[in-house]
């Protein structure tokens, strides 16, 4: 362990096969309070990491010291009568059994470690903090932290919290952009992620980001890729991803065997690399300085996440990793998700951002009725703002210019940007006051003016084909052991009006016993008696179905678009 460190952690994997991580933390001044993070930056939910910690004990220069738990996430090391300035060694065990991009997971094959979920930190820690691995049985370790004297070094607590670690048998790709080294490391015992195309595609994505923003903001970058359910989390100099294990298998021609899964992974990579600028280094005021223990509030996650979502696929198109058709399909998907969310008429975007702590990561049967995603609606706001800036400047400027000006103005600003500050940048680039438009898009529940934005690019919303769609009732039904359970009921639909509720069991329609949705879907449009079981009692409600008339959500090229509009679209796609 490095003697110069303010805090030196040593991680032991002796209990890895029981999903346990053993931690020793030696602090030069370790008497007093130690704390643990409750959440991880970028994923806005109190996750209570201390719930996975057990058997905390301490030793001082002269032997064992008392440890008192004083809060859910805090401990006090008691040094009364033994010298307050002495070094303290804290030892504890962390249950590391959750494989996600925001928790820690250890087994005998490898480990995915996120410091907020394992590090207990002395209150006075300033840094540097070091992490040594005492008995890791695996050949490789990947983390953005530099290694010195056998330990990984974080300059301060924020840097430690921002540094995931991947250990195990990895497939590794390396490339450089403008001389800046990039590494893609995948926990990959079966060697499924070895195709050179992976590096070529990620390099093209990084170059498209550089073309938008300007010089790369980091000195090196690591894509840490674990295999499991899909996910991603942004960091200053890295991203930790979870990917479908089979997403990167290529055929003999180097084409992905599961093109959707592979493009999905590239899209997440694009999203997280964009965050290296937007949110990691250009931060909303509410997120600075970092508070790892308490909620931090900003109304601007539509900028941090929404605009990032707007650009993730657009930059894939500019990098020629997806074609125009695939980009339009991705935008259609965002529109579909928003128009099928009745909560868009209840919750403005800026409020969705504040409510993320209680809503976004806690989806339940009411979520769609009361809230809207700042990712999806935020991405559409990006499209609208982009079209509007291009329109009012006669295509001399775009949202790209606004992102660059915001970057020039707010990068590494210790105060972050205010909602007004970011909006002022949009107006400044447009040369006209965009505040009323932004206010309408972000602070109200008005429907988004998508038609105008799409028309600017020679695109249109095409009507959805209703042929073959069953009559519409608005309840989402899930077959469950021969029964039909009501999962959700969309606001203001026939089922909602009739009083059908999530959790009801749909027993019969017009007295006919139901075991699946088929019989229900075969009935004609009009009033039908639904027999429900609710809290053990049967009741009848009258649901008057109507013809299926979904709102248009599919984006198509307008065959009658002007040559100017077609040129705008090519320009938008970077095909100049
Ligand atoms: Zn994001």
Short mmCIF file of N, CA and C in Angstrom, two decimals, residues 334-476:
data_model
loop_
_atom_site.label_atom_id
_atom_site.label_comp_id
_atom_site.label_asym_id
_atom_site.label_seq_id
_atom_site.Cartn_x
_atom_site.Cartn_y
_atom_site.Cartn_z
N UNK A 334 -38.97 6.89 -30.65
CA UNK A 334 -39.08 7.91 -29.59
C UNK A 334 -40.47 8.54 -29.61
N UNK A 335 -40.95 8.86 -30.83
CA UNK A 335 -42.25 9.52 -30.95
C UNK A 335 -43.35 8.57 -30.46
N UNK A 336 -43.27 7.32 -30.85
CA UNK A 336 -44.27 6.33 -30.43
C UNK A 336 -44.31 6.26 -28.90
N UNK A 337 -43.14 6.19 -28.30
CA UNK A 337 -43.09 6.08 -26.85
C UNK A 337 -43.75 7.29 -26.19
N UNK A 338 -43.52 8.48 -26.75
CA UNK A 338 -44.07 9.69 -26.13
C UNK A 338 -45.59 9.78 -26.36
N UNK A 339 -46.05 9.51 -27.60
CA UNK A 339 -47.49 9.64 -27.84
C UNK A 339 -48.28 8.54 -27.13
N UNK A 340 -47.62 7.45 -26.77
CA UNK A 340 -48.31 6.40 -26.02
C UNK A 340 -48.15 6.58 -24.51
N UNK A 341 -47.67 7.76 -24.11
CA UNK A 341 -47.53 8.08 -22.69
C UNK A 341 -48.52 9.18 -22.32
N UNK A 342 -49.67 8.84 -21.75
CA UNK A 342 -50.65 9.88 -21.40
C UNK A 342 -50.10 10.89 -20.39
N UNK A 343 -49.09 10.49 -19.62
CA UNK A 343 -48.51 11.38 -18.62
C UNK A 343 -47.88 12.62 -19.23
N UNK A 344 -47.65 12.62 -20.57
CA UNK A 344 -47.09 13.82 -21.20
C UNK A 344 -48.04 14.98 -21.07
N UNK A 345 -49.34 14.69 -20.85
CA UNK A 345 -50.31 15.76 -20.69
C UNK A 345 -50.42 16.21 -19.23
N UNK A 346 -49.63 15.59 -18.37
CA UNK A 346 -49.72 15.88 -16.93
C UNK A 346 -48.43 16.53 -16.42
N UNK A 347 -47.28 16.00 -16.88
CA UNK A 347 -46.01 16.41 -16.30
C UNK A 347 -45.11 17.07 -17.34
N UNK A 348 -44.74 18.34 -17.13
CA UNK A 348 -43.77 18.98 -18.03
C UNK A 348 -42.39 18.35 -17.86
N UNK A 349 -41.56 18.51 -18.88
CA UNK A 349 -40.21 17.94 -18.87
C UNK A 349 -39.37 18.38 -17.68
N UNK A 350 -39.42 19.69 -17.38
CA UNK A 350 -38.57 20.18 -16.30
C UNK A 350 -38.98 19.55 -14.96
N UNK A 351 -40.26 19.25 -14.84
CA UNK A 351 -40.71 18.59 -13.61
C UNK A 351 -40.31 17.12 -13.59
N UNK A 352 -40.35 16.47 -14.78
CA UNK A 352 -39.91 15.07 -14.87
C UNK A 352 -38.47 14.96 -14.38
N UNK A 353 -37.68 15.99 -14.69
CA UNK A 353 -36.28 16.01 -14.29
C UNK A 353 -36.15 16.05 -12.76
N UNK A 354 -36.94 16.89 -12.12
CA UNK A 354 -36.89 16.98 -10.66
C UNK A 354 -37.44 15.71 -10.01
N UNK A 355 -38.46 15.14 -10.64
CA UNK A 355 -39.13 13.96 -10.08
C UNK A 355 -38.37 12.66 -10.36
N UNK A 356 -37.24 12.75 -11.08
CA UNK A 356 -36.54 11.52 -11.43
C UNK A 356 -36.25 10.66 -10.21
N UNK A 357 -35.95 11.32 -9.08
CA UNK A 357 -35.60 10.60 -7.84
C UNK A 357 -36.73 9.71 -7.32
N UNK A 358 -37.97 10.08 -7.65
CA UNK A 358 -39.08 9.27 -7.14
C UNK A 358 -39.84 8.56 -8.26
N UNK A 359 -39.51 8.88 -9.53
CA UNK A 359 -40.29 8.29 -10.61
C UNK A 359 -39.50 7.47 -11.63
N UNK A 360 -38.48 8.06 -12.22
CA UNK A 360 -37.89 7.43 -13.40
C UNK A 360 -37.40 6.01 -13.14
N UNK A 361 -36.75 5.81 -12.00
CA UNK A 361 -36.20 4.48 -11.69
C UNK A 361 -37.16 3.66 -10.85
N UNK A 362 -38.37 4.17 -10.68
CA UNK A 362 -39.37 3.45 -9.88
C UNK A 362 -40.66 3.32 -10.67
N UNK A 363 -40.54 2.76 -11.85
CA UNK A 363 -41.68 2.63 -12.72
C UNK A 363 -42.73 1.73 -12.09
N UNK A 364 -43.98 2.16 -12.10
CA UNK A 364 -45.05 1.29 -11.63
C UNK A 364 -46.25 1.42 -12.55
N UNK A 365 -47.38 0.85 -12.16
CA UNK A 365 -48.54 0.78 -13.05
C UNK A 365 -49.15 2.16 -13.31
N UNK A 366 -48.76 3.17 -12.54
CA UNK A 366 -49.32 4.50 -12.76
C UNK A 366 -48.36 5.43 -13.51
N UNK A 367 -47.11 5.00 -13.66
CA UNK A 367 -46.07 5.90 -14.18
C UNK A 367 -46.45 6.53 -15.51
N UNK A 368 -46.95 5.72 -16.44
CA UNK A 368 -47.23 6.25 -17.78
C UNK A 368 -48.36 7.28 -17.77
N UNK A 369 -49.22 7.21 -16.76
CA UNK A 369 -50.33 8.16 -16.68
C UNK A 369 -49.93 9.48 -16.04
N UNK A 370 -48.84 9.45 -15.26
CA UNK A 370 -48.53 10.69 -14.53
C UNK A 370 -47.21 11.33 -14.92
N UNK A 371 -46.42 10.65 -15.73
CA UNK A 371 -45.12 11.24 -16.04
C UNK A 371 -44.68 10.97 -17.46
N UNK A 372 -43.59 11.64 -17.83
CA UNK A 372 -43.05 11.49 -19.18
C UNK A 372 -41.53 11.34 -19.05
N UNK A 373 -40.92 10.63 -20.00
CA UNK A 373 -39.48 10.40 -19.93
C UNK A 373 -38.71 11.61 -20.44
N UNK A 374 -37.78 12.10 -19.62
CA UNK A 374 -36.96 13.23 -20.08
C UNK A 374 -35.95 12.77 -21.12
N UNK A 375 -35.72 11.47 -21.21
CA UNK A 375 -34.89 10.96 -22.30
C UNK A 375 -35.64 11.10 -23.64
N UNK A 376 -36.82 10.51 -23.67
CA UNK A 376 -37.51 10.40 -24.96
C UNK A 376 -38.10 11.74 -25.40
N UNK A 377 -38.86 12.38 -24.51
CA UNK A 377 -39.41 13.68 -24.91
C UNK A 377 -38.28 14.69 -25.08
N UNK A 378 -37.25 14.57 -24.25
CA UNK A 378 -36.10 15.48 -24.37
C UNK A 378 -35.42 15.33 -25.72
N UNK A 379 -35.34 14.09 -26.24
CA UNK A 379 -34.74 13.87 -27.56
C UNK A 379 -35.56 14.56 -28.64
N UNK A 380 -36.88 14.50 -28.52
CA UNK A 380 -37.74 15.15 -29.52
C UNK A 380 -37.64 16.66 -29.43
N UNK A 381 -37.47 17.17 -28.20
CA UNK A 381 -37.25 18.61 -28.04
C UNK A 381 -35.95 19.00 -28.75
N UNK A 382 -34.95 18.14 -28.68
CA UNK A 382 -33.70 18.39 -29.41
C UNK A 382 -33.94 18.53 -30.90
N UNK A 383 -34.75 17.63 -31.45
CA UNK A 383 -35.07 17.68 -32.88
C UNK A 383 -35.78 18.99 -33.24
N UNK A 384 -36.72 19.39 -32.39
CA UNK A 384 -37.48 20.61 -32.66
C UNK A 384 -36.58 21.84 -32.58
N UNK A 385 -35.73 21.88 -31.55
CA UNK A 385 -34.84 23.04 -31.41
C UNK A 385 -33.84 23.09 -32.56
N UNK A 386 -33.35 21.94 -32.97
CA UNK A 386 -32.40 21.88 -34.08
C UNK A 386 -33.05 22.46 -35.35
N UNK A 387 -34.27 21.98 -35.64
CA UNK A 387 -34.97 22.46 -36.84
C UNK A 387 -35.24 23.96 -36.73
N UNK A 388 -35.62 24.43 -35.56
CA UNK A 388 -35.96 25.84 -35.39
C UNK A 388 -34.73 26.74 -35.56
N UNK A 389 -33.61 26.34 -34.96
CA UNK A 389 -32.40 27.16 -35.11
C UNK A 389 -31.99 27.20 -36.59
N UNK A 390 -32.06 26.07 -37.27
CA UNK A 390 -31.72 26.03 -38.70
C UNK A 390 -32.68 26.91 -39.50
N UNK A 391 -33.96 26.87 -39.13
CA UNK A 391 -34.96 27.64 -39.89
C UNK A 391 -34.72 29.15 -39.75
N UNK A 392 -34.56 29.60 -38.50
CA UNK A 392 -34.45 31.05 -38.30
C UNK A 392 -33.10 31.60 -38.74
N UNK A 393 -32.10 30.74 -38.88
CA UNK A 393 -30.78 31.23 -39.34
C UNK A 393 -30.55 30.88 -40.80
N UNK A 394 -31.61 30.44 -41.48
CA UNK A 394 -31.48 29.99 -42.88
C UNK A 394 -30.36 28.97 -43.02
N UNK A 395 -30.38 28.01 -42.10
CA UNK A 395 -29.45 26.88 -42.10
C UNK A 395 -27.98 27.29 -41.92
N UNK A 396 -27.75 28.50 -41.44
CA UNK A 396 -26.36 28.88 -41.17
C UNK A 396 -25.90 28.31 -39.83
N UNK A 397 -26.88 28.08 -38.94
CA UNK A 397 -26.52 27.54 -37.63
C UNK A 397 -27.49 26.43 -37.25
N UNK A 398 -27.09 25.67 -36.24
CA UNK A 398 -27.92 24.53 -35.83
C UNK A 398 -27.73 24.30 -34.33
N UNK A 399 -28.39 23.27 -33.84
CA UNK A 399 -28.21 22.91 -32.43
C UNK A 399 -26.74 22.53 -32.16
N UNK A 400 -26.06 22.04 -33.19
CA UNK A 400 -24.62 21.74 -33.03
C UNK A 400 -23.87 22.98 -32.54
N UNK A 401 -24.18 24.15 -33.16
CA UNK A 401 -23.50 25.40 -32.75
C UNK A 401 -23.85 25.76 -31.31
N UNK A 402 -25.12 25.49 -30.93
CA UNK A 402 -25.54 25.81 -29.56
C UNK A 402 -24.79 24.92 -28.56
N UNK A 403 -24.63 23.64 -28.91
CA UNK A 403 -23.91 22.75 -28.00
C UNK A 403 -22.45 23.22 -27.87
N UNK A 404 -21.86 23.64 -29.00
CA UNK A 404 -20.46 24.11 -28.96
C UNK A 404 -20.33 25.39 -28.14
N UNK A 405 -21.31 26.31 -28.30
CA UNK A 405 -21.23 27.56 -27.53
C UNK A 405 -21.44 27.28 -26.03
N UNK A 406 -22.39 26.39 -25.73
CA UNK A 406 -22.61 26.02 -24.32
C UNK A 406 -21.33 25.41 -23.74
N UNK A 407 -20.67 24.58 -24.54
CA UNK A 407 -19.42 23.93 -24.11
C UNK A 407 -18.35 24.99 -23.84
N UNK A 408 -18.21 25.94 -24.76
CA UNK A 408 -17.20 26.99 -24.59
C UNK A 408 -17.50 27.80 -23.32
N UNK A 409 -18.77 28.00 -23.06
CA UNK A 409 -19.15 28.87 -21.95
C UNK A 409 -19.14 28.15 -20.61
N UNK A 410 -19.56 26.90 -20.58
CA UNK A 410 -19.80 26.24 -19.29
C UNK A 410 -18.86 25.09 -18.97
N UNK A 411 -17.93 24.75 -19.85
CA UNK A 411 -17.10 23.57 -19.58
C UNK A 411 -16.33 23.75 -18.28
N UNK A 412 -16.37 22.72 -17.47
CA UNK A 412 -15.66 22.71 -16.18
C UNK A 412 -16.00 23.91 -15.30
N UNK A 413 -17.16 24.52 -15.53
CA UNK A 413 -17.58 25.65 -14.68
C UNK A 413 -17.97 25.10 -13.31
N UNK A 414 -17.27 25.55 -12.24
CA UNK A 414 -17.58 24.99 -10.92
C UNK A 414 -19.01 25.29 -10.46
N UNK A 415 -19.66 26.26 -11.10
CA UNK A 415 -21.05 26.57 -10.73
C UNK A 415 -22.05 25.87 -11.64
N UNK A 416 -21.57 25.25 -12.72
CA UNK A 416 -22.49 24.61 -13.67
C UNK A 416 -23.29 25.65 -14.44
N UNK A 417 -24.21 25.17 -15.29
CA UNK A 417 -25.05 26.13 -16.03
C UNK A 417 -26.43 26.18 -15.40
N UNK A 418 -27.01 27.35 -15.40
CA UNK A 418 -28.37 27.51 -14.88
C UNK A 418 -29.35 27.23 -16.02
N UNK A 419 -30.62 26.96 -15.69
CA UNK A 419 -31.61 26.77 -16.75
C UNK A 419 -31.64 27.97 -17.68
N UNK A 420 -31.57 29.19 -17.12
CA UNK A 420 -31.61 30.41 -17.93
C UNK A 420 -30.36 30.53 -18.78
N UNK A 421 -29.22 30.13 -18.20
CA UNK A 421 -27.95 30.24 -18.92
C UNK A 421 -27.96 29.38 -20.18
N UNK A 422 -28.46 28.15 -20.05
CA UNK A 422 -28.47 27.27 -21.22
C UNK A 422 -29.45 27.79 -22.26
N UNK A 423 -30.61 28.26 -21.80
CA UNK A 423 -31.61 28.76 -22.75
C UNK A 423 -31.10 30.01 -23.47
N UNK A 424 -30.33 30.83 -22.75
CA UNK A 424 -29.79 32.04 -23.37
C UNK A 424 -28.84 31.67 -24.51
N UNK A 425 -28.10 30.58 -24.34
CA UNK A 425 -27.19 30.13 -25.40
C UNK A 425 -27.98 29.77 -26.66
N UNK A 426 -29.12 29.09 -26.47
CA UNK A 426 -29.94 28.72 -27.63
C UNK A 426 -30.39 29.96 -28.39
N UNK A 427 -30.85 30.98 -27.65
CA UNK A 427 -31.32 32.22 -28.29
C UNK A 427 -30.17 32.93 -28.98
N UNK A 428 -29.01 32.92 -28.31
CA UNK A 428 -27.86 33.63 -28.87
C UNK A 428 -27.45 33.01 -30.21
N UNK A 429 -27.45 31.72 -30.29
CA UNK A 429 -27.08 31.04 -31.54
C UNK A 429 -28.14 31.27 -32.61
N UNK A 430 -29.41 31.25 -32.18
CA UNK A 430 -30.50 31.43 -33.15
C UNK A 430 -30.59 32.88 -33.63
N UNK A 431 -30.11 33.82 -32.80
CA UNK A 431 -30.23 35.24 -33.16
C UNK A 431 -31.64 35.77 -32.96
N UNK A 432 -32.51 34.97 -32.39
CA UNK A 432 -33.86 35.42 -32.01
C UNK A 432 -34.15 34.84 -30.64
N UNK A 433 -35.14 35.40 -29.97
CA UNK A 433 -35.47 34.94 -28.62
C UNK A 433 -36.21 33.60 -28.68
N UNK A 434 -35.53 32.54 -28.28
CA UNK A 434 -36.17 31.21 -28.29
C UNK A 434 -36.81 30.87 -26.96
N UNK A 435 -36.72 31.81 -25.99
CA UNK A 435 -37.22 31.49 -24.63
C UNK A 435 -38.68 31.05 -24.64
N UNK A 436 -39.56 31.77 -25.38
CA UNK A 436 -40.97 31.34 -25.34
C UNK A 436 -41.16 29.91 -25.87
N UNK A 437 -40.42 29.58 -26.93
CA UNK A 437 -40.53 28.22 -27.48
C UNK A 437 -40.01 27.20 -26.47
N UNK A 438 -38.82 27.47 -25.92
CA UNK A 438 -38.23 26.51 -24.98
C UNK A 438 -39.14 26.36 -23.76
N UNK A 439 -39.69 27.47 -23.30
CA UNK A 439 -40.61 27.42 -22.17
C UNK A 439 -41.78 26.48 -22.48
N UNK A 440 -42.31 26.64 -23.68
CA UNK A 440 -43.46 25.81 -24.06
C UNK A 440 -43.06 24.32 -24.14
N UNK A 441 -41.90 24.05 -24.70
CA UNK A 441 -41.47 22.66 -24.87
C UNK A 441 -41.13 21.99 -23.54
N UNK A 442 -40.55 22.79 -22.64
CA UNK A 442 -39.93 22.19 -21.45
C UNK A 442 -40.76 22.37 -20.18
N UNK A 443 -41.45 23.52 -20.09
CA UNK A 443 -42.14 23.83 -18.83
C UNK A 443 -43.66 23.66 -18.91
N UNK A 444 -44.18 23.28 -20.07
CA UNK A 444 -45.62 23.08 -20.18
C UNK A 444 -45.89 21.67 -20.72
N UNK A 445 -47.18 21.32 -20.73
CA UNK A 445 -47.54 20.00 -21.27
C UNK A 445 -48.16 20.13 -22.67
N UNK A 446 -47.97 21.28 -23.31
CA UNK A 446 -48.45 21.44 -24.70
C UNK A 446 -47.89 20.32 -25.57
N UNK A 447 -48.67 19.90 -26.56
CA UNK A 447 -48.17 18.89 -27.50
C UNK A 447 -46.97 19.44 -28.28
N UNK A 448 -46.00 18.59 -28.56
CA UNK A 448 -44.81 19.03 -29.28
C UNK A 448 -45.15 19.34 -30.75
N UNK A 449 -44.68 20.46 -31.27
CA UNK A 449 -44.92 20.79 -32.69
C UNK A 449 -43.98 20.01 -33.60
N UNK A 450 -44.19 18.69 -33.64
CA UNK A 450 -43.27 17.84 -34.40
C UNK A 450 -43.42 17.98 -35.90
N UNK A 451 -44.67 18.23 -36.35
CA UNK A 451 -44.91 18.30 -37.79
C UNK A 451 -44.03 19.35 -38.46
N UNK A 452 -43.97 20.54 -37.83
CA UNK A 452 -43.18 21.62 -38.41
C UNK A 452 -41.69 21.26 -38.45
N UNK A 453 -41.21 20.67 -37.34
CA UNK A 453 -39.79 20.32 -37.28
C UNK A 453 -39.45 19.29 -38.34
N UNK A 454 -40.29 18.28 -38.48
CA UNK A 454 -40.02 17.23 -39.46
C UNK A 454 -40.09 17.78 -40.88
N UNK A 455 -41.10 18.65 -41.11
CA UNK A 455 -41.27 19.20 -42.45
C UNK A 455 -40.03 19.97 -42.88
N UNK A 456 -39.36 20.61 -41.92
CA UNK A 456 -38.16 21.37 -42.25
C UNK A 456 -37.11 20.47 -42.90
N UNK A 457 -37.06 19.20 -42.46
CA UNK A 457 -36.10 18.24 -43.01
C UNK A 457 -36.71 17.39 -44.13
N UNK A 458 -37.89 17.80 -44.62
CA UNK A 458 -38.51 17.02 -45.69
C UNK A 458 -39.07 15.70 -45.20
N UNK A 459 -39.45 15.67 -43.93
CA UNK A 459 -39.99 14.44 -43.33
C UNK A 459 -41.42 14.70 -42.89
N UNK A 460 -42.14 13.62 -42.65
CA UNK A 460 -43.51 13.78 -42.17
C UNK A 460 -43.89 12.58 -41.30
N UNK A 461 -44.94 12.80 -40.51
CA UNK A 461 -45.49 11.70 -39.73
C UNK A 461 -46.51 10.99 -40.62
N UNK A 462 -46.29 9.73 -40.87
CA UNK A 462 -47.25 9.05 -41.73
C UNK A 462 -48.27 8.33 -40.86
N UNK A 463 -49.53 8.28 -41.32
CA UNK A 463 -50.59 7.65 -40.54
C UNK A 463 -50.25 6.19 -40.27
N UNK A 464 -50.62 5.72 -39.10
CA UNK A 464 -50.33 4.34 -38.75
C UNK A 464 -51.43 3.45 -39.34
N UNK A 465 -51.01 2.36 -39.94
CA UNK A 465 -51.95 1.42 -40.55
C UNK A 465 -52.78 0.75 -39.45
N UNK A 466 -54.11 0.94 -39.48
CA UNK A 466 -54.95 0.37 -38.42
C UNK A 466 -55.60 -0.95 -38.86
N UNK A 467 -55.34 -1.34 -40.10
CA UNK A 467 -55.89 -2.58 -40.62
C UNK A 467 -55.52 -3.76 -39.69
N UNK A 468 -56.53 -4.48 -39.27
CA UNK A 468 -56.26 -5.67 -38.45
C UNK A 468 -56.08 -5.39 -36.96
N UNK A 469 -56.10 -4.11 -36.58
CA UNK A 469 -55.95 -3.81 -35.14
C UNK A 469 -57.29 -4.06 -34.44
N UNK A 470 -57.29 -4.70 -33.28
CA UNK A 470 -58.54 -4.96 -32.58
C UNK A 470 -59.12 -3.66 -32.02
N UNK A 471 -60.43 -3.65 -31.67
CA UNK A 471 -61.02 -2.47 -31.05
C UNK A 471 -60.21 -2.04 -29.83
N UNK A 472 -60.21 -0.75 -29.57
CA UNK A 472 -59.32 -0.18 -28.55
C UNK A 472 -60.04 -0.03 -27.21
N UNK A 473 -59.40 -0.54 -26.14
CA UNK A 473 -59.99 -0.35 -24.79
C UNK A 473 -59.05 0.38 -23.84
N UNK A 474 -57.73 0.31 -24.07
CA UNK A 474 -56.80 1.11 -23.28
C UNK A 474 -56.21 0.42 -22.07
N UNK A 475 -56.57 -0.86 -21.85
CA UNK A 475 -55.96 -1.59 -20.72
C UNK A 475 -54.85 -2.49 -21.27
N UNK A 476 -53.76 -2.58 -20.50
CA UNK A 476 -52.71 -3.51 -20.88
C UNK A 476 -52.92 -4.78 -20.07
#
